[in-house]
Tab-separated table of C-alpha atoms in Angstrom:
chain	number	residue	atom	x	y	z
A	143	UNK	CA	41.096	117.678	-161.512
A	144	UNK	CA	38.999	115.270	-163.594
A	145	UNK	CA	36.651	112.980	-161.672
A	146	UNK	CA	38.490	109.861	-162.807
A	147	UNK	CA	41.813	111.297	-161.567
A	148	UNK	CA	40.303	112.263	-158.214
A	149	UNK	CA	38.799	108.818	-157.689
A	150	UNK	CA	42.109	107.198	-158.669
A	151	UNK	CA	43.693	108.918	-155.657
A	152	UNK	CA	41.756	106.456	-153.461
A	153	UNK	CA	43.600	103.503	-154.988
A	154	UNK	CA	46.252	103.738	-152.274
A	155	UNK	CA	44.960	101.601	-149.363
A	156	UNK	CA	46.226	103.917	-146.610
A	157	UNK	CA	44.765	106.961	-148.326
A	158	UNK	CA	41.437	105.202	-148.736
A	159	UNK	CA	41.317	104.214	-145.045
A	160	UNK	CA	41.966	107.809	-144.047
A	161	UNK	CA	39.279	109.092	-146.404
A	162	UNK	CA	36.736	106.568	-145.158
A	163	UNK	CA	37.535	107.412	-141.530
A	164	UNK	CA	37.091	111.166	-142.035
A	165	UNK	CA	33.837	110.646	-143.946
A	166	UNK	CA	32.426	108.322	-141.278
A	167	UNK	CA	32.873	110.878	-138.476
A	168	UNK	CA	30.564	113.523	-139.913
A	169	UNK	CA	32.684	116.291	-138.343
A	170	UNK	CA	36.120	117.869	-138.554
A	171	UNK	CA	38.972	115.425	-137.952
A	172	UNK	CA	42.532	116.361	-136.991
A	173	UNK	CA	45.695	114.708	-138.222
A	174	UNK	CA	46.533	113.052	-134.909
A	175	UNK	CA	43.095	111.496	-134.593
A	176	UNK	CA	43.089	110.223	-138.179
A	177	UNK	CA	46.583	108.772	-137.813
A	178	UNK	CA	45.733	106.977	-134.576
A	179	UNK	CA	42.436	105.629	-135.906
A	180	UNK	CA	44.022	104.183	-139.033
A	181	UNK	CA	47.257	102.976	-137.437
A	182	UNK	CA	49.721	105.095	-139.413
A	183	UNK	CA	52.321	107.690	-138.469
A	184	UNK	CA	51.134	111.289	-138.177
A	185	UNK	CA	53.483	112.508	-140.916
A	186	UNK	CA	52.197	109.846	-143.305
A	187	UNK	CA	48.593	110.670	-142.404
A	188	UNK	CA	49.244	114.371	-143.001
A	189	UNK	CA	50.731	113.625	-146.434
A	190	UNK	CA	47.763	111.517	-147.525
A	191	UNK	CA	45.148	113.863	-146.050
A	192	UNK	CA	46.660	116.774	-147.938
A	193	UNK	CA	46.743	114.669	-151.095
A	194	UNK	CA	43.029	113.934	-150.660
A	195	UNK	CA	42.398	117.651	-150.177
A	196	UNK	CA	44.345	118.479	-153.323
A	197	UNK	CA	42.213	115.981	-155.234
A	198	UNK	CA	39.052	117.720	-154.039
A	199	UNK	CA	37.845	114.730	-151.999
A	200	UNK	CA	38.374	116.438	-148.628
A	201	UNK	CA	38.250	120.047	-147.469
A	202	UNK	CA	40.675	121.397	-144.885
A	203	UNK	CA	40.662	124.195	-142.350
A	204	UNK	CA	42.202	124.978	-138.997
A	205	UNK	CA	40.970	125.355	-135.444
A	206	UNK	CA	42.162	124.839	-131.868
A	207	UNK	CA	41.236	121.272	-130.971
A	208	UNK	CA	41.553	122.021	-127.236
A	209	UNK	CA	38.464	124.228	-127.385
A	210	UNK	CA	40.338	126.982	-125.539
A	211	UNK	CA	41.321	130.409	-126.840
A	212	UNK	CA	43.813	133.057	-125.881
A	213	UNK	CA	47.349	132.654	-124.515
A	214	UNK	CA	48.297	129.038	-123.799
A	215	UNK	CA	45.575	127.610	-126.006
A	216	UNK	CA	48.103	126.292	-128.510
A	217	UNK	CA	48.356	126.726	-132.241
A	218	UNK	CA	45.374	125.950	-134.468
A	219	UNK	CA	45.513	122.425	-135.888
A	220	UNK	CA	44.675	121.408	-139.421
A	221	UNK	CA	41.339	119.611	-139.687
A	222	UNK	CA	39.567	117.809	-142.511
A	223	UNK	CA	35.996	117.089	-143.596
A	224	UNK	CA	34.474	115.509	-146.676
A	225	UNK	CA	34.269	117.843	-149.660
A	226	UNK	CA	30.777	118.940	-150.663
A	227	UNK	CA	31.360	118.207	-154.344
A	228	UNK	CA	30.199	114.967	-155.974
A	229	UNK	CA	32.453	112.730	-158.087
A	230	UNK	CA	31.376	110.030	-160.510
A	231	UNK	CA	32.799	108.097	-163.430
A	232	UNK	CA	30.934	106.232	-166.168
A	233	UNK	CA	32.622	104.344	-168.974
A	234	UNK	CA	31.254	104.885	-171.563
A	235	UNK	CA	29.777	108.245	-170.652
A	236	UNK	CA	26.209	108.211	-169.334
A	237	UNK	CA	23.985	111.033	-168.057
A	238	UNK	CA	21.443	109.463	-165.714
A	239	UNK	CA	21.190	112.654	-163.658
A	240	UNK	CA	19.663	114.634	-166.524
A	241	UNK	CA	17.195	111.826	-167.195
A	242	UNK	CA	16.250	111.704	-163.490
A	243	UNK	CA	15.753	115.473	-163.359
A	244	UNK	CA	13.586	115.457	-166.480
A	245	UNK	CA	11.432	112.644	-165.098
A	246	UNK	CA	11.151	114.423	-161.747
A	247	UNK	CA	10.147	117.664	-163.473
A	248	UNK	CA	7.482	115.889	-165.514
A	249	UNK	CA	6.149	114.036	-162.457
A	250	UNK	CA	5.970	117.250	-160.433
A	251	UNK	CA	4.194	119.181	-163.190
A	252	UNK	CA	1.707	116.346	-163.706
A	253	UNK	CA	1.030	115.971	-159.969
A	254	UNK	CA	2.204	112.373	-159.907
A	255	UNK	CA	3.558	112.468	-156.352
A	256	UNK	CA	1.197	109.785	-155.080
A	257	UNK	CA	1.957	107.459	-157.978
A	258	UNK	CA	5.690	107.934	-157.525
A	259	UNK	CA	5.482	107.192	-153.795
A	260	UNK	CA	3.406	104.069	-154.457
A	261	UNK	CA	6.005	102.850	-156.948
A	262	UNK	CA	8.817	103.647	-154.483
A	263	UNK	CA	7.041	101.742	-151.705
A	264	UNK	CA	6.675	98.714	-153.980
A	265	UNK	CA	10.342	98.938	-154.883
A	266	UNK	CA	11.293	99.002	-151.199
A	267	UNK	CA	9.198	95.901	-150.582
A	268	UNK	CA	10.851	94.200	-153.564
A	269	UNK	CA	14.307	95.063	-152.237
A	270	UNK	CA	13.373	93.543	-148.890
A	271	UNK	CA	12.256	90.373	-150.632
A	272	UNK	CA	10.518	87.555	-148.761
A	273	UNK	CA	12.195	88.441	-145.461
A	274	UNK	CA	10.084	90.027	-142.753
A	275	UNK	CA	10.538	93.620	-141.593
A	276	UNK	CA	13.905	94.539	-140.107
A	277	UNK	CA	14.037	93.313	-136.512
A	278	UNK	CA	16.013	96.097	-134.814
A	279	UNK	CA	18.005	99.266	-135.361
A	280	UNK	CA	21.302	97.428	-135.770
A	281	UNK	CA	19.765	95.560	-138.678
A	282	UNK	CA	18.467	98.856	-140.046
A	283	UNK	CA	21.978	100.330	-139.910
A	284	UNK	CA	23.335	97.378	-141.882
A	285	UNK	CA	20.575	97.626	-144.485
A	286	UNK	CA	20.975	101.377	-144.913
A	287	UNK	CA	24.772	101.163	-145.131
A	288	UNK	CA	24.474	98.632	-147.951
A	289	UNK	CA	22.386	101.165	-149.898
A	290	UNK	CA	24.802	104.079	-149.436
A	291	UNK	CA	22.921	106.107	-146.800
A	292	UNK	CA	25.900	106.259	-144.384
A	293	UNK	CA	23.759	105.647	-141.275
A	294	UNK	CA	24.780	106.319	-137.681
A	295	UNK	CA	23.094	105.869	-134.323
A	296	UNK	CA	22.015	109.180	-132.870
A	297	UNK	CA	23.552	109.927	-129.484
A	298	UNK	CA	22.174	112.005	-126.640
A	299	UNK	CA	24.751	112.759	-123.945
A	300	UNK	CA	26.873	109.851	-125.115
A	301	UNK	CA	24.000	107.337	-125.087
A	302	UNK	CA	22.725	105.744	-128.289
A	303	UNK	CA	18.999	106.420	-128.583
A	304	UNK	CA	16.335	104.709	-130.617
A	305	UNK	CA	17.014	106.498	-133.882
A	306	UNK	CA	19.235	106.120	-136.926
A	307	UNK	CA	20.241	109.212	-138.886
A	308	UNK	CA	21.859	109.202	-142.324
A	309	UNK	CA	24.711	111.426	-143.443
A	310	UNK	CA	24.150	110.754	-147.136
A	311	UNK	CA	21.132	110.898	-149.423
A	312	UNK	CA	21.666	108.680	-152.488
A	313	UNK	CA	19.261	110.947	-154.382
A	314	UNK	CA	20.873	114.224	-153.283
A	315	UNK	CA	21.523	115.706	-156.741
A	316	UNK	CA	17.879	115.412	-157.814
A	317	UNK	CA	16.511	116.171	-154.338
A	318	UNK	CA	18.199	119.579	-154.437
A	319	UNK	CA	16.056	120.571	-157.411
A	320	UNK	CA	12.829	118.753	-156.448
A	321	UNK	CA	12.907	118.366	-152.639
A	322	UNK	CA	9.231	117.580	-151.837
A	323	UNK	CA	8.922	115.077	-154.670
A	324	UNK	CA	12.215	113.253	-154.130
A	325	UNK	CA	12.143	113.329	-150.327
A	326	UNK	CA	8.629	111.881	-150.403
A	327	UNK	CA	9.831	109.171	-152.775
A	328	UNK	CA	12.764	108.424	-150.473
A	329	UNK	CA	10.489	108.091	-147.443
A	330	UNK	CA	8.140	105.770	-149.337
A	331	UNK	CA	11.086	103.636	-150.479
A	332	UNK	CA	12.268	103.197	-146.891
A	333	UNK	CA	8.721	102.535	-145.689
A	334	UNK	CA	8.570	99.694	-148.179
A	335	UNK	CA	11.998	98.465	-147.145
A	336	UNK	CA	11.276	98.450	-143.397
A	337	UNK	CA	7.504	98.168	-143.317
A	338	UNK	CA	5.213	100.466	-141.385
A	339	UNK	CA	4.092	98.086	-138.636
A	340	UNK	CA	7.373	96.362	-137.736
A	341	UNK	CA	9.963	96.956	-134.990
A	342	UNK	CA	11.473	99.927	-136.864
A	343	UNK	CA	9.866	102.614	-138.978
A	344	UNK	CA	10.897	105.516	-141.191
A	345	UNK	CA	9.537	109.035	-140.911
A	346	UNK	CA	10.361	112.451	-142.331
A	347	UNK	CA	12.614	114.591	-140.146
A	348	UNK	CA	14.877	116.771	-142.286
A	349	UNK	CA	18.157	118.136	-140.970
A	350	UNK	CA	20.624	120.374	-142.834
A	351	UNK	CA	23.328	118.343	-144.555
A	352	UNK	CA	21.710	114.954	-143.897
A	353	UNK	CA	19.084	112.658	-145.384
A	354	UNK	CA	15.537	113.933	-144.839
A	355	UNK	CA	14.396	110.645	-143.253
A	356	UNK	CA	15.092	109.192	-139.814
A	357	UNK	CA	14.613	105.508	-138.932
A	358	UNK	CA	13.371	104.872	-135.399
A	359	UNK	CA	12.473	101.987	-133.148
A	360	UNK	CA	8.713	101.647	-132.972
A	361	UNK	CA	7.075	102.207	-129.608
A	362	UNK	CA	7.883	99.449	-127.125
A	363	UNK	CA	10.751	98.301	-129.397
A	364	UNK	CA	13.482	100.805	-128.446
A	365	UNK	CA	16.740	98.817	-128.156
């Protein structure tokens, strides 16, 4: 399916709510859960979830949601997660990814890491504007969400701790080919955005499938 056709599938408001709910969970989601969370009937949710899977926007599998196995555990249920593929549309056609990869390759070969990070830090400061550093983690979540990072508060035993993780890296496509260069640039950008001496700070802490940076409350500022 062409990217433009796949993205058009999200035009339906119910389908888009279901997609956004599944994406926001960062884990497998069953039909019953998705239906209840979005306020639609299970059969309607199942139809739209399968349509999203057919469009390549979600991936589906099956597992026992009870966590039990063997006799009496029940039948495996269908579950959904966000598809790993990336979709984009540009009218007229543009190829910014190739340009970004060429620039990254040239910067890496020329050893321009420090210059790139300095430019990224300045850009982060410019994005922040005249406002002071972000005051708390809730503000950090809002700022990161606006820039496409898909942030979430990290939980330990059901308790939100003083850290914000990010399910999405806006620079993922280029970071796959040039991880040290692009991840360093990303960290510098967020350092400029949040400051390095304020109530929250960014640091490198890579996890598989997530952004390489974590945003934490500074010492004595854990909310």
